[in-house]
Amino acid sequence: MDDKNKKTHDAHINLNRRQFLTKATTAASAVGLAAACFPFAASMFPSMKKVTTKETVKVDLSDMKPGDQKTIQWQDKPVWIVRRTQKDLANLKKLNNLLQDPLSKVNQQPKYADNLFRSIKPEWLVVVGLCTHLGCVPTYRPEPGTVSKKWEGGFFCTCHGSKFDLSGRVYKGMPAPTNLVVPPYKFINDATILIGRSK
Amino acid sequence: MPRRGPFKTWFYTRMPIHKFWQKHYVNYLAPKNLNFWYVFGSLSIVALVMQVVSGFFLTMFYIPTEEQAFNSINNIMQKVNYGWFIRYMHTTGASALFIVIYLHIYRSIMYGSYKYPRELLWVIGVTLYVAILAEGFTGYALPWGQMSFWATSVILKLFGTIPLIGKQLVIWLQGGDAVTGITLHRMFAFHVILFPLIIIILTLIHISSLHYVGSNNPLGIDTSKKDCINYHPYYTAKNLVGIVIFLIIFALVMFYKPSMHGFFIEPTNNIPADSLKSPENISPAWYLTPYYSILRAVPHKFFGAVAMASAIAFLFILPWLDKSPVRSIHYKGTLSKIALLFFVVSFLGLGYLGTLTPTPINIALCRILSLIYFLYFILMPYYTSYEKAKITPKRISQ
């Protein structure tokens, strides 16, 4: 192609159309690329089989004396069972103005545990032992005065310093935003509970 | 033109890699006054190469499953021939890489290497730093000891504070409701494939963009060809001294103090992961503790995470916060010097506090130091434009 022919040839090029085609091709490729990413991203979600696991755990309570605490594993999480003493229960009534959510208004428990003691039977506390801040397992500190001077017993998270009372209710001004989670559970008989199912 | 044999001639007419080598190494012109602070860029490449080599060999013996991860590390340490050597090189190398990177970043802050025309170079560098943090974090998970498990759990839960998508994002990252062997396995995938690739690519981009805008220097002034010397042999020779000193210190640590009093390898990580019990005092690896302290300083879940993220975000926008007409700390005013001192003290202090238990006094100190850390950035536009900068020389003195 000589120079003269090239010029006339170039004049016939519709640059707008060319630009449109370039953009359209780019857009289509981007959509295709995004669609191709989907199966990879989706693969990282737990499969339905794992999600729908309705694992339940039976726990024998007959060996627990007042003041005892025990940790069991339920659906990869620690669950605490605490047998509170009468003194603990009396203390829980006095803490209201120190707590973030004393009446458990945030939905962190089944209906039947939505009471002062956050439990079915006042004596028995059943909670998921994961701090609602970033998921550490707090420590059980029943003795008064061990964590701070006015400590009435409860749970203390050593990761970031969150404090909970013996009902798993969080104190004010803590990094943890909500009370500990109460899992669904029921009493099979006086000395056995089933964690993971309400009925 | 040097004389070339027939093989080289044949090769170079088809693939002129010698030109790349000449451009980016031999004939790269660097200012003649680069001091010892300029060795840390090269050292980070040395450390990176050591990590790639030792990591490659560890991959042959490590098993990324819940049941076997912990034992496979013991196997490497006790039974694999020179397994201890390879692993200690990797654990010491991780910390060494972070030490040289922190010094490298400090150098850039001190001499204003982030200022025009090196803003993008700086942004790429900070991105690279974040990628290396991610690499460090995923690697920390792999031994599957108590510290591995709980640091992984806490850091992944941080993503849960993102509004709307947070909860799903954590499930997506963990591969379930809680951190399990599934999480471990994907940490392994991230650690050996994705992040190393990103780091290597970003390193190449970082170096090539450096070679486009040219190196800054301790005086922070623009340099002409007359003020520059060839990288090779001059800086090759100088950096070799630095590399030899680095390797001597590295070897001393690796052979005599590989755990570095619990900072490089935590004693708590010698206990296998237990999802039912957190360790007494959990803290991430030392290179993450400054940010961890900032997280602890804020008594609110969401804003704690925001503070932690913005601590790094401020680094990205540093070039646009500094309004000083000069680059180097030598010619900035007293306010900038004091601010830099406070910044370094706050960063080191936060780092130290992050390794301690969160007692009320420690939390109070964390709050003061976090405030100083953020004020360094927030007040920078004001003190750098208020103070009077000294007059910079036109050329590096002869």
XYZ file of C-alpha atoms in Angstrom:
597
model
C 0.000 0.000 0.000
C 1.549 3.293 -1.011
C 1.191 6.488 0.986
C -1.664 7.933 -0.991
C -3.726 4.774 -0.772
C -3.030 4.527 2.945
C -4.389 7.995 3.586
C -7.651 7.306 1.775
C -7.849 3.977 3.559
C -7.353 5.622 7.003
C -10.036 8.177 6.221
C -12.543 5.374 5.905
C -11.878 4.059 9.393
C -14.733 4.809 11.734
C -12.869 5.455 14.986
C -16.036 5.711 17.050
C -17.160 2.321 15.931
C -13.729 0.860 16.597
C -13.668 2.331 20.086
C -17.139 1.004 20.794
C -16.104 -2.467 19.693
C -12.995 -2.339 21.876
C -15.011 -1.334 24.916
C -17.730 -3.897 24.233
C -15.129 -6.656 23.907
C -13.450 -5.576 27.130
C -16.778 -5.479 28.967
C -17.781 -8.909 27.705
C -14.421 -10.363 28.737
C -14.731 -8.812 32.183
C -18.154 -10.401 32.652
C -16.755 -13.724 31.496
C -13.817 -13.452 33.844
C -16.074 -12.603 36.777
C -18.311 -15.572 35.942
C -15.257 -17.840 35.791
C -14.206 -16.643 39.259
C -17.514 -17.679 40.777
C -16.993 -21.447 41.080
C -13.587 -20.873 42.672
C -14.932 -18.425 45.218
C -17.954 -20.636 45.895
C -15.705 -23.637 46.544
C -14.403 -21.908 49.662
C -17.830 -21.805 51.307
C -18.640 -24.798 53.494
C -20.597 -27.423 51.578
C -24.278 -27.919 52.401
C -23.435 -31.207 54.078
C -21.287 -29.381 56.590
C -23.761 -26.529 57.153
C -26.766 -28.707 57.849
C -24.983 -30.819 60.440
C -27.319 -30.985 63.401
C -24.811 -32.381 65.801
C -26.105 -32.780 69.328
C -24.200 -33.714 72.465
C -25.528 -35.406 75.569
C -23.895 -34.269 78.805
C -24.049 -36.000 82.145
C -24.318 -33.489 84.995
C -24.416 -35.885 87.938
C -20.729 -35.424 88.791
C -20.906 -31.634 89.049
C -20.913 -29.971 92.460
C -22.062 -26.344 93.008
C -19.346 -24.043 91.636
C -18.061 -26.604 89.130
C -17.526 -25.778 85.485
C -17.005 -28.099 82.576
C -16.206 -27.623 78.907
C -17.510 -29.888 76.179
C -17.152 -29.710 72.430
C -20.233 -29.078 70.295
C -20.047 -28.364 66.558
C -16.331 -27.461 66.769
C -17.037 -24.960 69.554
C -16.492 -25.097 73.299
C -19.674 -25.115 75.380
C -19.512 -24.415 79.097
C -21.743 -25.864 81.715
C -21.550 -24.150 85.093
C -23.387 -25.181 88.234
C -23.881 -21.855 89.971
C -24.115 -21.572 93.746
C -26.982 -19.824 95.530
C -24.588 -16.975 96.318
C -23.730 -16.581 92.633
C -27.410 -16.366 91.766
C -27.971 -13.715 94.442
C -25.005 -11.704 93.093
C -26.331 -11.713 89.540
C -29.276 -9.565 90.617
C -26.997 -6.750 91.839
C -24.938 -6.226 88.692
C -27.471 -4.597 86.347
C -25.981 -1.108 86.123
C -22.470 -2.438 85.447
C -23.586 -4.469 82.454
C -23.917 -3.620 78.802
C -27.126 -5.572 78.200
C -28.376 -6.801 81.610
C -31.793 -7.825 80.306
C -30.363 -9.716 77.315
C -32.244 -7.658 74.752
C -29.819 -8.617 71.983
C -30.919 -11.968 70.647
C -28.078 -14.189 71.829
C -30.205 -16.885 73.471
C -33.234 -19.085 72.793
C -36.590 -17.791 74.115
C -36.598 -20.150 77.098
C -33.265 -18.763 78.293
C -34.274 -15.130 77.976
C -34.368 -14.407 81.701
C -32.119 -13.012 84.415
C -30.131 -16.243 84.706
C -30.111 -16.853 80.949
C -30.916 -20.494 81.530
C -33.711 -23.035 81.806
C -32.922 -23.857 85.427
C -31.284 -20.979 87.368
C -28.639 -23.254 88.825
C -27.334 -24.463 85.445
C -25.674 -22.103 82.990
C -25.049 -23.392 79.475
C -23.215 -21.003 77.118
C -20.974 -21.164 74.088
C -17.525 -20.391 75.499
C -16.400 -18.032 72.766
C -15.890 -14.347 73.457
C -18.247 -12.304 71.289
C -15.337 -9.995 70.467
C -12.928 -12.078 68.401
C -13.712 -15.601 69.491
C -11.159 -16.466 72.183
C -12.173 -18.804 74.992
C -12.483 -16.692 78.175
C -11.331 -18.137 81.495
C -13.677 -19.212 84.308
C -12.930 -17.042 87.360
C -15.515 -17.771 90.038
C -13.536 -16.384 93.003
C -14.472 -12.775 93.896
C -11.751 -10.154 93.572
C -9.465 -12.170 91.263
C -9.811 -10.141 88.081
C -10.459 -6.719 89.571
C -11.223 -5.462 93.081
C -14.993 -5.504 92.623
C -15.011 -8.787 90.685
C -18.047 -10.899 91.637
C -16.987 -13.977 89.718
C -17.550 -14.643 86.046
C -15.536 -15.076 82.867
C -12.493 -13.079 81.826
C -11.103 -13.071 78.309
C -7.322 -12.791 78.437
C -7.029 -11.924 74.745
C -8.424 -8.430 74.845
C -9.673 -8.078 78.406
C -13.462 -8.534 78.073
C -15.335 -9.388 81.276
C -18.565 -11.358 81.627
C -20.647 -12.186 84.698
C -21.738 -15.692 85.687
C -24.705 -15.430 83.310
C -22.362 -14.687 80.421
C -23.488 -11.046 80.328
C -20.829 -8.605 79.189
C -19.725 -5.690 81.359
C -19.873 -2.101 80.075
C -16.898 -0.617 78.182
C -15.524 -3.939 76.963
C -14.361 -4.727 73.424
C -16.949 -7.536 73.312
C -20.228 -6.040 72.046
C -22.772 -8.627 73.236
C -23.467 -11.268 75.862
C -22.202 -14.801 75.343
C -24.353 -17.022 73.137
C -26.649 -19.555 74.807
C -26.951 -22.621 72.549
C -30.245 -24.488 72.140
C -30.468 -27.208 74.791
C -32.939 -29.159 76.887
C -33.000 -31.276 79.995
C -33.573 -34.935 79.228
C -33.794 -35.601 82.963
C -32.458 -33.855 86.067
C -28.925 -35.041 85.520
C -28.604 -35.036 81.716
C -28.852 -32.299 79.119
C -28.881 -32.421 75.351
C -27.062 -29.575 73.610
C -28.005 -28.637 70.068
C -31.770 -29.155 70.172
C -34.529 -27.312 71.985
C -37.248 -30.001 71.853
C 31.312 -3.556 22.747
C 32.788 -6.561 24.537
C 33.797 -9.489 22.337
C 31.265 -12.290 22.363
C 31.625 -15.921 21.472
C 29.369 -17.575 18.909
C 27.020 -18.999 21.536
C 26.398 -15.665 23.233
C 25.928 -13.974 19.874
C 23.404 -16.613 18.843
C 21.586 -16.320 22.139
C 21.542 -12.557 22.478
C 20.249 -11.980 18.955
C 17.258 -14.053 19.962
C 16.865 -12.999 23.587
C 18.739 -9.898 24.713
C 18.593 -10.563 28.437
C 21.951 -8.857 28.815
C 20.182 -5.561 28.075
C 17.806 -6.145 30.966
C 20.739 -6.977 33.209
C 22.671 -3.895 32.059
C 19.714 -1.606 32.537
C 18.561 -2.812 35.923
C 21.842 -3.727 37.509
C 25.183 -2.846 35.966
C 24.345 0.518 34.465
C 21.690 1.573 36.916
C 22.790 5.002 38.109
C 22.431 5.542 41.831
C 23.306 8.707 43.773
C 26.863 8.500 45.071
C 25.960 9.339 48.675
C 23.769 6.345 49.573
C 24.579 5.382 53.168
C 24.108 2.119 55.066
C 20.354 2.662 55.316
C 20.199 1.817 51.623
C 21.320 -1.759 52.147
C 17.995 -2.997 53.514
C 16.267 -3.150 50.133
C 18.895 -5.583 48.884
C 18.810 -7.454 52.184
C 15.059 -7.969 51.899
C 15.654 -9.668 48.551
C 18.313 -11.876 50.130
C 15.861 -12.770 52.927
C 13.057 -13.363 50.421
C 15.196 -15.777 48.425
C 16.096 -17.665 51.618
C 12.392 -17.934 52.464
C 11.508 -19.272 49.036
C 14.279 -21.883 49.118
C 13.728 -23.048 52.707
C 9.946 -22.924 52.267
C 10.132 -25.080 49.162
C 11.950 -27.793 51.067
C 9.652 -27.568 54.087
C 6.704 -28.182 51.759
C 8.128 -31.625 51.000
C 7.764 -32.731 54.615
C 4.983 -30.643 56.085
C 1.436 -32.085 56.138
C -1.338 -29.466 56.202
C -4.000 -31.450 58.063
C -5.546 -30.999 61.480
C -4.310 -34.386 62.660
C -0.793 -34.330 61.258
C 0.386 -30.733 60.940
C 1.813 -30.484 64.456
C 3.457 -33.898 64.282
C 4.893 -33.280 60.845
C 6.729 -30.247 62.222
C 8.150 -32.432 65.000
C 9.114 -34.937 62.335
C 10.924 -32.214 60.387
C 12.760 -31.120 63.525
C 13.753 -34.603 64.682
C 13.872 -37.054 61.806
C 14.263 -35.305 58.460
C 17.955 -34.929 57.593
C 18.869 -31.350 58.422
C 15.163 -30.632 58.866
C 15.986 -28.453 61.875
C 18.332 -26.448 59.688
C 15.717 -25.838 57.021
C 12.968 -24.971 59.492
C 15.096 -22.689 61.641
C 16.222 -20.923 58.498
C 12.562 -20.371 57.622
C 11.447 -19.205 61.079
C 14.484 -16.965 61.582
C 14.148 -15.800 57.976
C 10.566 -14.654 58.525
C 11.600 -12.418 61.404
C 14.736 -11.265 59.581
C 12.658 -10.303 56.557
C 10.389 -8.186 58.730
C 13.311 -6.541 60.540
C 14.946 -5.464 57.288
C 11.611 -4.347 55.842
C 10.828 -2.223 58.895
C 14.271 -0.605 58.613
C 13.743 -0.138 54.879
C 10.398 1.582 55.510
C 11.914 3.719 58.257
C 14.649 4.801 55.834
C 12.024 5.889 53.309
C 10.110 7.856 55.928
C 13.287 9.472 57.250
C 14.573 10.598 53.846
C 11.156 11.389 52.341
C 11.521 8.720 49.658
C 7.731 8.648 49.316
C 7.567 12.225 47.986
C 7.326 13.312 44.355
C 8.082 11.555 42.020
C 8.142 8.364 44.102
C 4.557 8.290 45.434
C 3.580 5.232 43.406
C 6.814 3.484 44.259
C 5.891 4.014 47.923
C 2.301 2.812 47.454
C 3.537 -0.350 45.715
C 5.984 -0.824 48.558
C 3.289 -0.536 51.234
C 1.128 -2.976 49.254
C 4.092 -5.317 49.208
C 4.421 -4.903 52.981
C 0.751 -5.824 53.448
C 1.219 -8.884 51.213
C 4.214 -9.935 53.316
C 2.174 -9.444 56.505
C -0.463 -11.744 55.004
C 2.253 -14.249 54.101
C 3.600 -14.078 57.660
C 0.142 -14.518 59.151
C -0.758 -17.544 57.013
C 2.618 -19.121 57.734
C 2.142 -18.570 61.457
C -0.963 -20.779 61.300
C 0.769 -23.802 59.811
C 2.508 -25.408 62.836
C -1.011 -25.724 64.320
C 0.072 -25.122 67.882
C -2.024 -23.179 70.373
C -0.670 -19.836 69.207
C -1.203 -20.736 65.549
C -4.785 -21.724 66.170
C -5.820 -18.760 68.288
C -3.993 -16.094 66.333
C -5.653 -17.446 63.175
C -9.021 -17.497 64.870
C -8.762 -13.945 66.222
C -7.374 -12.393 63.040
C -9.945 -14.074 60.786
C -12.732 -12.949 63.148
C -11.543 -9.372 62.583
C -13.027 -9.598 59.085
C -16.352 -10.272 60.803
C -16.508 -6.667 61.937
C -17.007 -5.469 58.343
C -20.644 -4.342 58.122
C -23.138 -6.405 56.092
C -20.779 -8.974 54.559
C -18.559 -9.587 57.612
C -20.246 -12.712 58.971
C -20.405 -14.465 55.607
C -16.854 -13.388 54.829
C -15.535 -15.105 57.966
C -17.426 -18.309 57.142
C -16.029 -18.098 53.620
C -12.467 -17.622 54.828
C -12.692 -20.273 57.550
C -14.617 -22.728 55.421
C -17.091 -23.196 58.262
C -18.463 -21.853 61.480
C -15.161 -22.166 63.322
C -11.468 -22.503 62.589
C -10.812 -26.157 61.742
C -8.483 -28.308 59.676
C -10.269 -26.935 56.592
C -9.015 -23.477 57.529
C -5.502 -24.813 58.077
C -5.429 -26.395 54.654
C -6.385 -23.175 52.900
C -3.916 -21.140 54.970
C -1.332 -23.507 53.512
C -2.582 -22.845 49.965
C -2.433 -19.097 50.499
C 0.997 -19.348 52.097
C 2.708 -21.445 49.441
C 1.012 -20.274 46.246
C -1.019 -17.083 46.230
C 0.891 -14.737 48.518
C 4.394 -15.762 47.371
C 3.348 -15.143 43.759
C 1.924 -11.753 44.649
C 5.045 -10.883 46.634
C 7.426 -11.848 43.834
C 5.427 -9.980 41.185
C 5.107 -6.882 43.371
C 8.819 -6.994 44.141
C 9.624 -6.922 40.431
C 7.204 -4.037 39.906
C 8.666 -2.244 42.928
C 12.216 -2.538 41.584
C 11.372 -1.588 38.007
C 9.432 1.462 39.125
C 12.367 2.423 41.362
C 14.639 2.237 38.336
C 12.297 4.474 36.388
C 12.142 7.310 38.935
C 15.632 6.713 40.343
C 16.827 6.277 43.908
C 16.338 8.981 46.479
C 19.332 9.793 48.689
C 20.004 10.872 52.289
C 19.919 14.553 51.281
C 16.577 14.059 49.533
C 17.613 16.258 46.602
C 17.180 15.615 42.901
C 20.357 14.215 41.403
C 21.770 14.552 37.923
C 24.005 12.010 36.190
C 27.031 13.836 37.580
C 25.996 12.940 41.125
C 25.438 9.285 40.315
C 27.627 6.230 40.008
C 27.031 2.823 38.446
C 25.301 0.357 40.697
C 27.867 -2.238 39.680
C 30.591 -2.479 40.859
C 30.229 0.312 43.416
C 27.028 -0.629 45.184
C 27.580 -4.320 44.577
C 30.717 -4.018 46.677
C 29.010 -1.914 49.334
C 25.967 -4.158 49.579
C 28.126 -7.250 49.833
C 29.528 -5.877 53.077
C 25.980 -5.442 54.331
C 24.970 -8.892 53.161
C 27.941 -10.533 54.890
C 27.167 -8.755 58.177
C 23.518 -9.698 57.805
C 24.355 -13.347 57.177
C 26.705 -13.463 60.180
C 23.993 -12.132 62.498
C 21.437 -14.380 60.830
C 23.592 -17.456 61.379
C 24.252 -16.543 65.020
C 20.518 -16.262 65.694
C 19.610 -19.317 63.670
C 22.166 -21.581 65.304
C 22.219 -20.254 68.861
C 18.911 -18.499 69.574
C 16.372 -19.633 66.980
C 13.409 -19.008 69.290
C 14.771 -15.570 70.285
C 13.312 -15.687 73.805
C 9.892 -16.582 72.456
C 9.715 -13.817 69.894
C 10.616 -15.808 66.783
C 9.126 -19.116 67.938
C 6.597 -18.902 70.786
C 6.798 -21.484 73.577
C 2.973 -21.627 73.619
C 3.119 -22.962 70.095
C 4.788 -26.120 71.382
C 1.349 -27.163 72.668
C -0.906 -28.696 69.998
C -3.937 -26.612 68.951
C -6.900 -26.961 71.323
C -10.162 -25.407 70.184
C -11.616 -25.604 73.704
C -9.012 -23.535 75.529
C -7.263 -20.279 74.617
C -3.713 -19.761 75.893
C -3.273 -17.426 78.881
C -1.850 -14.605 76.812
C -2.382 -14.751 73.124
C -0.554 -12.431 70.834
C 0.282 -12.595 67.149
C 3.849 -12.773 65.854
C 5.996 -9.821 66.942
C 5.790 -8.051 63.585
C 2.010 -7.718 63.986
C 1.947 -6.683 67.647
C 1.922 -2.880 67.082
C -1.400 -3.231 65.260
C -2.628 -5.714 67.837
C -2.009 -3.130 70.573
C -4.020 -0.564 68.642
C -6.850 -3.106 68.468
C -6.646 -3.634 72.210
C -6.640 0.109 72.877
C -10.154 0.560 71.536
C -12.971 -0.762 73.764
C -15.298 -1.375 70.830
C -15.399 -4.279 68.412
C -16.039 -2.421 65.153
C -13.990 0.696 65.868
C -11.137 -1.415 67.188
C -10.897 -3.130 63.826
C -11.270 0.208 62.040
C -8.402 1.683 64.080
C -6.228 -1.318 63.266
C -6.953 -1.070 59.545
C -6.454 2.686 59.445
C -3.057 2.302 61.128
C -1.922 0.684 57.874
C -4.156 2.823 55.643
C -2.381 5.969 56.847
C 0.887 4.587 55.474
C -0.657 4.479 51.993
C -1.579 8.160 52.007
C 1.641 9.365 53.628
C 2.931 11.048 50.403
C -0.099 13.333 50.391
C 0.083 14.207 54.083
C 3.634 15.535 53.949
C 3.446 19.153 52.780
C 7.116 19.925 53.366
C 9.013 21.458 50.414
C 11.995 19.196 51.189
C 12.254 15.422 51.334
C 14.960 14.524 53.817
C 14.695 14.855 57.585
C 18.064 16.692 57.416
C 16.381 19.759 55.967
C 13.009 19.539 57.648
C 12.247 21.616 60.744
C 12.460 20.623 64.396
C 8.764 19.726 64.564
C 9.195 17.013 61.924
C 12.200 15.627 63.788
C 10.312 15.482 67.073
C 7.275 13.964 65.329
C 9.402 11.250 63.738
C 10.983 10.443 67.108
C 7.541 10.160 68.731
C 6.344 8.008 65.853
C 9.222 5.552 66.213
C 8.791 5.405 69.997
C 5.038 4.812 69.663
C 5.511 2.054 67.085
C 8.150 0.244 69.145
C 6.167 0.776 72.354
C 2.976 -0.561 70.814
C 4.914 -3.520 69.495
C 6.250 -4.307 72.958
C 2.890 -3.826 74.705
C 1.254 -6.158 72.199
C 3.282 -9.038 73.598
C 2.110 -8.444 77.202
C -1.150 -9.343 78.952
C -3.879 -6.680 78.754
C -3.709 -5.276 82.301
C -5.379 -1.885 82.903
C -1.988 -0.102 82.910
C -0.937 -1.733 79.648
C -4.248 -0.823 78.030
C -3.852 2.797 79.172
C -0.326 2.893 77.693
C -1.649 1.356 74.470
C -4.165 4.183 74.248
C -1.562 6.921 74.734
C 0.828 5.400 72.204
C -1.956 4.736 69.678
C -2.932 8.372 69.958
C 0.670 9.430 69.247
C 0.850 7.011 66.317
C -2.233 8.502 64.699
C -1.354 12.100 65.526
C 1.909 11.664 63.636
C -0.127 11.217 60.463
C -3.115 13.436 61.208
C -1.024 16.444 62.228
C 1.565 15.968 59.491
C -0.043 18.393 56.983
C 0.045 21.074 59.686
C 3.514 20.733 61.165
C 5.196 20.141 57.812
C 3.687 23.314 56.337
C 4.067 25.379 59.540
C 7.740 24.704 60.206
C 10.488 26.366 58.225
C 12.560 23.965 56.144
C 16.275 24.516 55.703
C 17.672 25.327 52.288
C 18.759 22.250 50.376
C 21.976 22.152 48.355
C 21.676 22.035 44.560
C 24.065 19.116 44.234
C 25.620 16.449 46.398
C 28.858 18.080 47.628
C 31.981 17.000 45.844
